[in-house]
GROMACS .gro file of C-alpha atoms in nm:
model
  407
    1MET     CA    1  -3.202   1.236  -1.115
    2ALA     CA    2  -3.038   0.906  -1.198
    3GLY     CA    3  -3.113   0.637  -0.945
    4GLU     CA    4  -3.454   0.775  -0.853
    5PRO     CA    5  -3.787   0.604  -0.940
    6LEU     CA    6  -4.043   0.724  -1.196
    7GLU     CA    7  -4.417   0.653  -1.200
    8LEU     CA    8  -4.641   0.736  -1.498
    9ARG     CA    9  -5.022   0.709  -1.485
   10CYS     CA   10  -5.251   0.664  -1.782
   11ALA     CA   11  -5.620   0.733  -1.708
   12ILE     CA   12  -5.896   0.627  -1.948
   13GLU     CA   13  -6.175   0.877  -1.947
   14ALA     CA   14  -6.484   0.699  -2.084
   15GLN     CA   15  -6.819   0.560  -1.969
   16ASN     CA   16  -6.872   0.198  -1.875
   17VAL     CA   17  -6.502   0.121  -1.901
   18PRO     CA   18  -6.529  -0.223  -1.737
   19GLU     CA   19  -6.772  -0.333  -2.006
   20ARG     CA   20  -6.555  -0.222  -2.296
   21PHE     CA   21  -6.237  -0.367  -2.445
   22PHE     CA   22  -5.940  -0.138  -2.401
   23SER     CA   23  -5.570  -0.205  -2.442
   24VAL     CA   24  -5.299   0.037  -2.328
   25SER     CA   25  -4.962   0.076  -2.499
   26TRP     CA   26  -4.667   0.249  -2.332
   27VAL     CA   27  -4.424   0.407  -2.578
   28PHE     CA   28  -4.085   0.567  -2.511
   29SER     CA   29  -3.935   0.777  -2.791
   30SER     CA   30  -4.123   0.575  -3.057
   31SER     CA   31  -4.007   0.241  -2.905
   32PRO     CA   32  -4.257   0.005  -2.743
   33VAL     CA   33  -4.226  -0.036  -2.369
   34ALA     CA   34  -4.524  -0.258  -2.293
   35VAL     CA   35  -4.879  -0.338  -2.403
   36VAL     CA   36  -5.153  -0.428  -2.155
   37GLY     CA   37  -5.458  -0.587  -2.314
   38PRO     CA   38  -5.807  -0.645  -2.172
   39SER     CA   39  -5.670  -0.949  -1.987
   40ALA     CA   40  -5.430  -0.715  -1.799
   41VAL     CA   41  -5.130  -0.935  -1.886
   42PRO     CA   42  -4.845  -0.708  -2.004
   43ILE     CA   43  -4.640  -0.783  -2.313
   44LEU     CA   44  -4.299  -0.617  -2.279
   45GLY     CA   45  -4.091  -0.458  -2.548
   46PRO     CA   46  -3.759  -0.634  -2.624
   47ASP     CA   47  -3.551  -0.365  -2.449
   48TYR     CA   48  -3.742  -0.404  -2.123
   49VAL     CA   49  -3.764  -0.777  -2.066
   50ALA     CA   50  -3.438  -0.799  -1.868
   51ARG     CA   51  -3.520  -0.484  -1.675
   52GLU     CA   52  -3.856  -0.620  -1.563
   53ALA     CA   53  -3.695  -0.952  -1.470
   54ALA     CA   54  -3.446  -0.763  -1.250
   55GLY     CA   55  -3.734  -0.596  -1.067
   56LEU     CA   56  -3.645  -0.255  -1.203
   57MET     CA   57  -3.977  -0.190  -1.378
   58SER     CA   58  -4.340  -0.290  -1.355
   59VAL     CA   59  -4.653  -0.244  -1.568
   60ARG     CA   60  -4.988  -0.301  -1.407
   61LYS     CA   61  -5.354  -0.214  -1.411
   62GLU     CA   62  -5.439  -0.025  -1.095
   63SER     CA   63  -5.811  -0.009  -1.173
   64SER     CA   64  -6.039  -0.055  -1.470
   65ASN     CA   65  -5.949   0.289  -1.601
   66VAL     CA   66  -5.600   0.357  -1.453
   67HIS     CA   67  -5.280   0.195  -1.576
   68LEU     CA   68  -4.933   0.243  -1.421
   69LEU     CA   69  -4.578   0.227  -1.553
   70LYS     CA   70  -4.306   0.228  -1.289
   71LEU     CA   71  -3.933   0.250  -1.355
   72GLN     CA   72  -3.687   0.195  -1.071
   73ARG     CA   73  -3.338   0.349  -1.060
   74LEU     CA   74  -3.362   0.572  -1.359
   75ARG     CA   75  -3.068   0.591  -1.596
   76PRO     CA   76  -2.955   0.885  -1.812
   77GLU     CA   77  -3.061   0.685  -2.119
   78ASP     CA   78  -3.420   0.694  -1.988
   79THR     CA   79  -3.433   1.059  -2.094
   80GLY     CA   80  -3.699   1.113  -2.361
   81LYS     CA   81  -4.072   1.137  -2.437
   82TYR     CA   82  -4.326   0.896  -2.288
   83ILE     CA   83  -4.684   0.851  -2.407
   84CYS     CA   84  -4.964   0.608  -2.347
   85ARG     CA   85  -5.187   0.501  -2.635
   86VAL     CA   86  -5.535   0.365  -2.560
   87THR     CA   87  -5.697   0.143  -2.820
   88GLU     CA   88  -6.060   0.028  -2.804
   89ARG     CA   89  -6.185  -0.262  -3.010
   90GLU     CA   90  -6.545  -0.216  -3.118
   91LYS     CA   91  -6.785  -0.455  -3.294
   92THR     CA   92  -6.969  -0.309  -3.589
   93PRO     CA   93  -7.335  -0.393  -3.679
   94THR     CA   94  -7.199  -0.619  -3.952
   95GLY     CA   95  -7.006  -0.823  -3.693
   96ASP     CA   96  -6.662  -0.692  -3.786
   97PHE     CA   97  -6.415  -0.543  -3.531
   98ILE     CA   98  -6.247  -0.208  -3.566
   99ASP     CA   99  -5.984  -0.044  -3.347
  100ARG     CA  100  -6.006   0.316  -3.242
  101SER     CA  101  -5.697   0.471  -3.076
  102LYS     CA  102  -5.619   0.784  -2.886
  103ARG     CA  103  -5.289   0.890  -2.738
  104SER     CA  104  -5.194   1.103  -2.444
  105ARG     CA  105  -4.983   1.412  -2.462
  106ASN     CA  106  -4.606   1.369  -2.456
  107VAL     CA  107  -4.447   1.358  -2.115
  108GLN     CA  108  -4.085   1.473  -2.137
  109ILE     CA  109  -3.859   1.311  -1.880
  110THR     CA  110  -3.502   1.434  -1.829
  111VAL     CA  111  -3.275   1.217  -1.618
  112GLN     CA  112  -2.975   1.403  -1.484
  113PRO     CA  113  -2.671   1.180  -1.438
  114LEU     CA  114  -2.545   1.145  -1.085
  115LYS     CA  115  -2.253   1.375  -1.023
  116SER     CA  116  -1.984   1.263  -0.786
  117ASN     CA  117  -1.839   1.542  -0.576
  118ILE     CA  118  -1.577   1.330  -0.405
  119THR     CA  119  -1.230   1.466  -0.341
  120VAL     CA  120  -0.929   1.269  -0.222
  121SER     CA  121  -0.637   1.367  -0.001
  122LEU     CA  122  -0.334   1.152   0.080
  123SER     CA  123  -0.107   1.193   0.382
  124ALA     CA  124   0.188   0.999   0.526
  125ASN     CA  125   0.345   0.948   0.866
  126SER     CA  126   0.657   1.105   0.712
  127SER     CA  127   0.768   1.199   0.362
  128GLU     CA  128   1.113   1.058   0.447
  129VAL     CA  129   1.150   0.730   0.634
  130LEU     CA  130   1.458   0.536   0.733
  131GLU     CA  131   1.515   0.196   0.579
  132GLY     CA  132   1.356  -0.068   0.800
  133ASP     CA  133   1.094   0.171   0.938
  134ARG     CA  134   0.724   0.177   0.848
  135ILE     CA  135   0.560   0.369   0.565
  136GLN     CA  136   0.208   0.468   0.672
  137LEU     CA  137  -0.023   0.627   0.414
  138THR     CA  138  -0.375   0.753   0.486
  139CYS     CA  139  -0.624   0.816   0.205
  140SER     CA  140  -0.922   1.035   0.300
  141VAL     CA  141  -1.226   1.057   0.072
  142HIS     CA  142  -1.451   1.359   0.113
  143SER     CA  143  -1.818   1.414   0.010
  144ALA     CA  144  -1.878   1.046  -0.066
  145THR     CA  145  -2.244   0.937  -0.065
  146GLY     CA  146  -2.220   0.577  -0.181
  147PRO     CA  147  -1.999   0.269  -0.172
  148LEU     CA  148  -1.629   0.324  -0.240
  149SER     CA  149  -1.347   0.113  -0.375
  150ILE     CA  150  -0.979   0.201  -0.335
  151VAL     CA  151  -0.674   0.119  -0.547
  152TRP     CA  152  -0.321   0.175  -0.415
  153GLN     CA  153  -0.048   0.210  -0.679
  154TRP     CA  154   0.324   0.283  -0.685
  155THR     CA  155   0.560   0.428  -0.943
  156ASP     CA  156   0.914   0.562  -0.929
  157LYS     CA  157   0.983   0.925  -0.849
  158GLN     CA  158   1.038   1.020  -1.211
  159SER     CA  159   0.725   0.832  -1.329
  160VAL     CA  160   0.929   0.673  -1.608
  161GLY     CA  161   0.872   0.313  -1.503
  162PRO     CA  162   0.553   0.111  -1.510
  163ILE     CA  163   0.282   0.170  -1.251
  164GLN     CA  164   0.255  -0.121  -1.010
  165GLU     CA  165  -0.059  -0.202  -0.818
  166VAL     CA  166   0.017  -0.245  -0.450
  167ALA     CA  167  -0.331  -0.347  -0.339
  168SER     CA  168  -0.699  -0.278  -0.392
  169LEU     CA  169  -0.995  -0.275  -0.156
  170ASN     CA  170  -1.328  -0.357  -0.317
  171ARG     CA  171  -1.671  -0.221  -0.225
  172ASP     CA  172  -1.738  -0.521   0.000
  173GLY     CA  173  -1.406  -0.480   0.185
  174THR     CA  174  -1.218  -0.756   0.001
  175VAL     CA  175  -0.844  -0.683  -0.024
  176VAL     CA  176  -0.645  -0.800  -0.328
  177HIS     CA  177  -0.268  -0.748  -0.339
  178GLY     CA  178  -0.080  -0.678  -0.659
  179PRO     CA  179   0.147  -0.947  -0.806
  180SER     CA  180   0.468  -0.770  -0.702
  181TYR     CA  181   0.350  -0.733  -0.340
  182ARG     CA  182   0.163  -1.058  -0.288
  183GLU     CA  183   0.449  -1.249  -0.124
  184ARG     CA  184   0.535  -0.961   0.108
  185SER     CA  185   0.172  -0.941   0.216
  186VAL     CA  186   0.177  -1.310   0.312
  187TYR     CA  187   0.445  -1.224   0.570
  188GLY     CA  188   0.240  -0.932   0.703
  189GLU     CA  189   0.463  -0.664   0.549
  190ILE     CA  190   0.180  -0.503   0.346
  191ARG     CA  191  -0.148  -0.416   0.515
  192VAL     CA  192  -0.454  -0.241   0.374
  193GLU     CA  193  -0.737  -0.132   0.603
  194ARG     CA  194  -1.064   0.059   0.594
  195VAL     CA  195  -1.027   0.276   0.902
  196ARG     CA  196  -1.369   0.436   0.853
  197ALA     CA  197  -1.623   0.443   0.572
  198ASP     CA  198  -1.424   0.721   0.405
  199ILE     CA  199  -1.071   0.672   0.542
  200PHE     CA  200  -0.833   0.405   0.417
  201SER     CA  201  -0.475   0.317   0.510
  202LEU     CA  202  -0.178   0.143   0.349
  203SER     CA  203   0.110   0.025   0.570
  204LEU     CA  204   0.443  -0.104   0.440
  205TYR     CA  205   0.650  -0.249   0.720
  206ASN     CA  206   1.029  -0.287   0.706
  207ALA     CA  207   1.065  -0.026   0.431
  208LEU     CA  208   1.311  -0.117   0.157
  209PRO     CA  209   1.507   0.122  -0.067
  210GLY     CA  210   1.289   0.003  -0.355
  211ASP     CA  211   0.980   0.131  -0.173
  212GLU     CA  212   1.087   0.487  -0.249
  213GLY     CA  213   0.867   0.655  -0.506
  214GLN     CA  214   0.520   0.796  -0.567
  215TYR     CA  215   0.215   0.639  -0.408
  216HIS     CA  216  -0.128   0.690  -0.561
  217CYS     CA  217  -0.464   0.642  -0.393
  218THR     CA  218  -0.756   0.622  -0.636
  219ALA     CA  219  -1.108   0.626  -0.494
  220THR     CA  220  -1.409   0.522  -0.704
  221GLN     CA  221  -1.770   0.592  -0.608
  222TRP     CA  222  -2.038   0.344  -0.718
  223ILE     CA  223  -2.415   0.321  -0.748
  224GLN     CA  224  -2.615   0.000  -0.758
  225ALA     CA  225  -2.812  -0.035  -1.081
  226GLY     CA  226  -2.924  -0.395  -1.041
  227THR     CA  227  -3.110  -0.580  -0.770
  228GLU     CA  228  -2.986  -0.693  -0.432
  229THR     CA  229  -2.975  -1.052  -0.551
  230GLU     CA  230  -2.817  -0.962  -0.887
  231PRO     CA  231  -2.640  -0.632  -0.831
  232ASN     CA  232  -2.514  -0.437  -1.127
  233TRP     CA  233  -2.278  -0.162  -1.015
  234GLU     CA  234  -2.210   0.153  -1.212
  235LYS     CA  235  -1.918   0.388  -1.156
  236ILE     CA  236  -2.025   0.749  -1.107
  237GLY     CA  237  -1.701   0.919  -1.003
  238GLU     CA  238  -1.330   0.871  -0.954
  239GLN     CA  239  -1.057   1.085  -0.799
  240SER     CA  240  -0.698   1.022  -0.694
  241ALA     CA  241  -0.417   1.176  -0.492
  242THR     CA  242  -0.039   1.124  -0.490
  243LYS     CA  243   0.229   1.131  -0.221
  244THR     CA  244   0.605   1.103  -0.274
  245ILE     CA  245   0.799   0.898  -0.021
  246THR     CA  246   1.177   0.899   0.021
  247VAL     CA  247   1.346   0.600   0.184
  248LYS     CA  248   1.679   0.694   0.338
  249THR     CA  249   1.906   0.392   0.317
  250VAL     CA  250   2.103   0.295   0.624
  251GLU     CA  251   2.400   0.233   0.396
  252SER     CA  252   2.415   0.601   0.303
  253SER     CA  253   2.496   0.697   0.663
  254PHE     CA  254   2.684   0.379   0.757
  255MET     CA  255   3.019   0.477   0.914
  256VAL     CA  256   3.278   0.308   1.135
  257SER     CA  257   3.566   0.467   1.325
  258ALA     CA  258   3.805   0.350   1.596
  259SER     CA  259   3.979   0.544   1.874
  260SER     CA  260   4.206   0.493   2.174
  261ARG     CA  261   4.319   0.724   2.452
  262THR     CA  262   4.637   0.527   2.518
  263PRO     CA  263   4.829   0.456   2.196
  264SER     CA  264   5.141   0.387   2.402
  265ILE     CA  265   5.133   0.195   2.731
  266THR     CA  266   5.376   0.041   2.976
  267PHE     CA  267   5.419  -0.333   3.009
  268GLY     CA  268   5.148  -0.472   3.242
  269ASP     CA  269   4.913  -0.177   3.198
  270SER     CA  270   4.565  -0.182   3.047
  271PHE     CA  271   4.414  -0.015   2.742
  272ASP     CA  272   4.070   0.031   2.587
  273LEU     CA  273   3.983   0.050   2.220
  274LEU     CA  274   3.650   0.193   2.108
  275CYS     CA  275   3.469   0.117   1.782
  276LEU     CA  276   3.195   0.364   1.693
  277VAL     CA  277   2.925   0.254   1.445
  278LYS     CA  278   2.670   0.492   1.292
  279PRO     CA  279   2.373   0.520   1.255
  280ARG     CA  280   2.195   0.398   1.565
  281HIS     CA  281   2.099   0.035   1.586
  282ASN     CA  282   1.793  -0.074   1.387
  283PRO     CA  283   1.675  -0.432   1.457
  284ARG     CA  284   1.560  -0.468   1.096
  285VAL     CA  285   1.900  -0.352   0.967
  286PRO     CA  286   2.149  -0.467   1.235
  287THR     CA  287   2.528  -0.475   1.219
  288SER     CA  288   2.789  -0.732   1.310
  289VAL     CA  289   3.118  -0.589   1.440
  290THR     CA  290   3.458  -0.759   1.450
  291TRP     CA  291   3.776  -0.649   1.624
  292ARG     CA  292   4.086  -0.751   1.427
  293PHE     CA  293   4.457  -0.751   1.518
  294MET     CA  294   4.795  -0.767   1.344
  295PRO     CA  295   5.098  -0.815   1.574
  296ALA     CA  296   5.381  -0.561   1.565
  297GLY     CA  297   5.667  -0.660   1.339
  298ALA     CA  298   5.449  -0.870   1.107
  299ARG     CA  299   5.600  -0.876   0.759
  300ALA     CA  300   5.320  -0.713   0.569
  301GLU     CA  301   5.234  -0.383   0.411
  302VAL     CA  302   5.050  -0.146   0.640
  303GLU     CA  303   4.735  -0.171   0.430
  304ASP     CA  304   4.752  -0.547   0.385
  305GLN     CA  305   4.424  -0.670   0.529
  306GLY     CA  306   4.522  -1.033   0.482
  307GLU     CA  307   4.753  -1.025   0.785
  308PHE     CA  308   4.481  -0.919   1.024
  309LYS     CA  309   4.325  -1.192   1.235
  310ASP     CA  310   3.983  -1.183   1.400
  311LEU     CA  311   3.984  -1.137   1.776
  312VAL     CA  312   3.614  -1.129   1.853
  313THR     CA  313   3.285  -1.066   1.670
  314PHE     CA  314   2.958  -0.923   1.793
  315THR     CA  315   2.710  -1.104   1.570
  316ARG     CA  316   2.394  -0.942   1.431
  317GLU     CA  317   2.195  -1.158   1.677
  318GLY     CA  318   2.387  -1.004   1.968
  319THR     CA  319   2.606  -1.303   2.057
  320LEU     CA  320   2.987  -1.320   2.081
  321GLN     CA  321   3.217  -1.530   1.865
  322TRP     CA  322   3.585  -1.549   1.953
  323GLY     CA  323   3.822  -1.560   1.659
  324GLU     CA  324   4.134  -1.757   1.577
  325GLN     CA  325   4.374  -1.491   1.707
  326LEU     CA  326   4.440  -1.502   2.082
  327LEU     CA  327   4.637  -1.243   2.274
  328GLY     CA  328   4.926  -1.334   2.504
  329LEU     CA  329   4.910  -1.564   2.805
  330GLY     CA  330   4.825  -1.386   3.127
  331THR     CA  331   4.640  -1.119   2.937
  332ARG     CA  332   4.274  -1.067   3.004
  333THR     CA  333   4.054  -0.949   2.715
  334THR     CA  334   3.697  -0.832   2.766
  335VAL     CA  335   3.445  -0.682   2.525
  336ASP     CA  336   3.122  -0.494   2.575
  337ARG     CA  337   2.886  -0.272   2.381
  338SER     CA  338   2.656   0.017   2.457
  339HIS     CA  339   2.283  -0.022   2.497
  340SER     CA  340   2.227   0.150   2.163
  341ASN     CA  341   2.467  -0.092   1.989
  342THR     CA  342   2.675   0.195   1.855
  343ASN     CA  343   2.986   0.167   2.077
  344PHE     CA  344   3.185  -0.156   2.087
  345ARG     CA  345   3.474  -0.162   2.333
  346LEU     CA  346   3.772  -0.395   2.347
  347SER     CA  347   3.953  -0.389   2.685
  348VAL     CA  348   4.293  -0.551   2.744
  349THR     CA  349   4.447  -0.581   3.093
  350ARG     CA  350   4.805  -0.677   3.186
  351ALA     CA  351   4.925  -0.606   2.834
  352GLY     CA  352   5.253  -0.756   2.721
  353ARG     CA  353   5.473  -0.761   2.415
  354ARG     CA  354   5.228  -0.977   2.220
  355GLU     CA  355   4.952  -0.715   2.249
  356ALA     CA  356   5.158  -0.456   2.061
  357GLY     CA  357   5.050  -0.406   1.702
  358LYS     CA  358   4.770  -0.267   1.490
  359TYR     CA  359   4.400  -0.295   1.570
  360GLN     CA  360   4.098  -0.219   1.362
  361CYS     CA  361   3.726  -0.292   1.366
  362THR     CA  362   3.508  -0.394   1.073
  363ALA     CA  363   3.129  -0.376   1.055
  364ILE     CA  364   2.885  -0.550   0.823
  365LEU     CA  365   2.536  -0.411   0.767
  366TRP     CA  366   2.261  -0.672   0.727
  367ARG     CA  367   1.905  -0.638   0.603
  368ARG     CA  368   1.633  -0.864   0.735
  369ASN     CA  369   1.404  -0.963   0.450
  370TYR     CA  370   1.029  -1.008   0.484
  371ASN     CA  371   1.073  -1.388   0.473
  372ASN     CA  372   1.321  -1.368   0.767
  373SER     CA  373   1.623  -1.437   0.548
  374TRP     CA  374   1.923  -1.201   0.564
  375SER     CA  375   2.099  -0.998   0.295
  376ARG     CA  376   2.442  -0.844   0.331
  377VAL     CA  377   2.406  -0.475   0.246
  378ALA     CA  378   2.746  -0.314   0.303
  379ASN     CA  379   3.066  -0.340   0.502
  380ARG     CA  380   3.293  -0.073   0.647
  381THR     CA  381   3.644  -0.086   0.794
  382SER     CA  382   3.770   0.160   1.052
  383ASN     CA  383   4.098   0.347   1.065
  384LEU     CA  384   4.399   0.162   1.209
  385LEU     CA  385   4.496   0.197   1.574
  386GLY     CA  386   4.862   0.140   1.663
  387ILE     CA  387   4.935   0.020   2.019
  388SER     CA  388   5.292   0.025   2.153
  389VAL     CA  389   5.380  -0.168   2.468
  390LEU     CA  390   5.701  -0.036   2.634
  391GLN     CA  391   5.926  -0.180   2.901
  392PRO     CA  392   5.913   0.017   3.227
  393GLY     CA  393   6.141   0.319   3.212
  394LYS     CA  394   6.163   0.322   2.830
  395ALA     CA  395   6.075   0.633   2.638
  396SER     CA  396   5.804   0.614   2.377
  397TRP     CA  397   5.809   0.741   2.024
  398PRO     CA  398   5.586   1.038   1.950
  399PHE     CA  399   5.244   0.913   1.847
  400VAL     CA  400   5.051   1.070   1.566
  401LYS     CA  401   4.691   0.958   1.522
  402GLN     CA  402   4.618   0.849   1.169
  403ASN     CA  403   4.335   1.004   0.972
  404GLU     CA  404   4.013   0.813   0.992
  405TYR     CA  405   3.892   0.656   0.672
  406ASN     CA  406   3.625   0.415   0.557
  407TYR     CA  407   3.626   0.159   0.281
   0.00000   0.00000   0.00000
């Protein structure tokens, strides 16, 4: 089996071996491996010099009549026939030297390549995440018996675009982020971890619409073919798994509507206006909401947004900014919002003639980028709310609530 050691022994069967001059040649498939002369100093074949220097083979004389050849970490290319050839140099009566050789029988060695039986499974915290939430992927490698390396990749759902490398985790635990994700990783938005020896995770924080697509986890199993000081790693198996992730954009469900229970009030009474923003507040994708007002009798088309003036704004940071339009003297205006930041109420007490008119709320959706800058994603405008302020004892016109609409 590849990776295992091999030891071959060559025994010289003769009398008075220490007093005679023998040399032993190791041959592999007709190629010289090494020659050990009477001095016991081996001369290596050209294909084995580097291997011996790496400590992956040795040739030595165990005793006067036993020679050893040891190969460490066998490779599939070591498959073949091995023989040892023993040559004795004899001196003739005339003073000349002749060599007499004998060879051993062939020893057939078959090195089976290592087979990797690893399998890979990929799971996610959810196959559909909301923009701004976290994408958590877990890659589990089964039946692994050696060091592993992991590569995380992304491609679009249709697999028509180029594959982008998100990050890789090397055998020694070193993490390298792909070029397109390097800056995000600096801000802690991309994290790769080895949870256990065979479990790996990829986390993408503050998910963006562009994070939607197919994620691939490729696991590679390795075997060390070199030495500890000069390792030479060989790949013996590779498997991958894929998971499709959908990122639901906040913009797709972004809606604003306005309502009032008292479209017609008496002079000096109070009224409340409610602005409802959907979906629920997400700190990574917050909204800013502004109440706007156009006085009754203003010379403008009903749909003319240019005549509306800002009353008050709830900023994305949660603070209040009062606008340029002020309601009448003696009128008290208060604003508040629900804990979930979905309901924004405008309350007016002691209403007078100047509070009559059209009200609406506008909302802007913001996205917080990984570098803490902000991007404007979308804006919505609510339906109009008409408020009539009547003198005591006056009859009011019938009120018909307008259909809600969004821009």
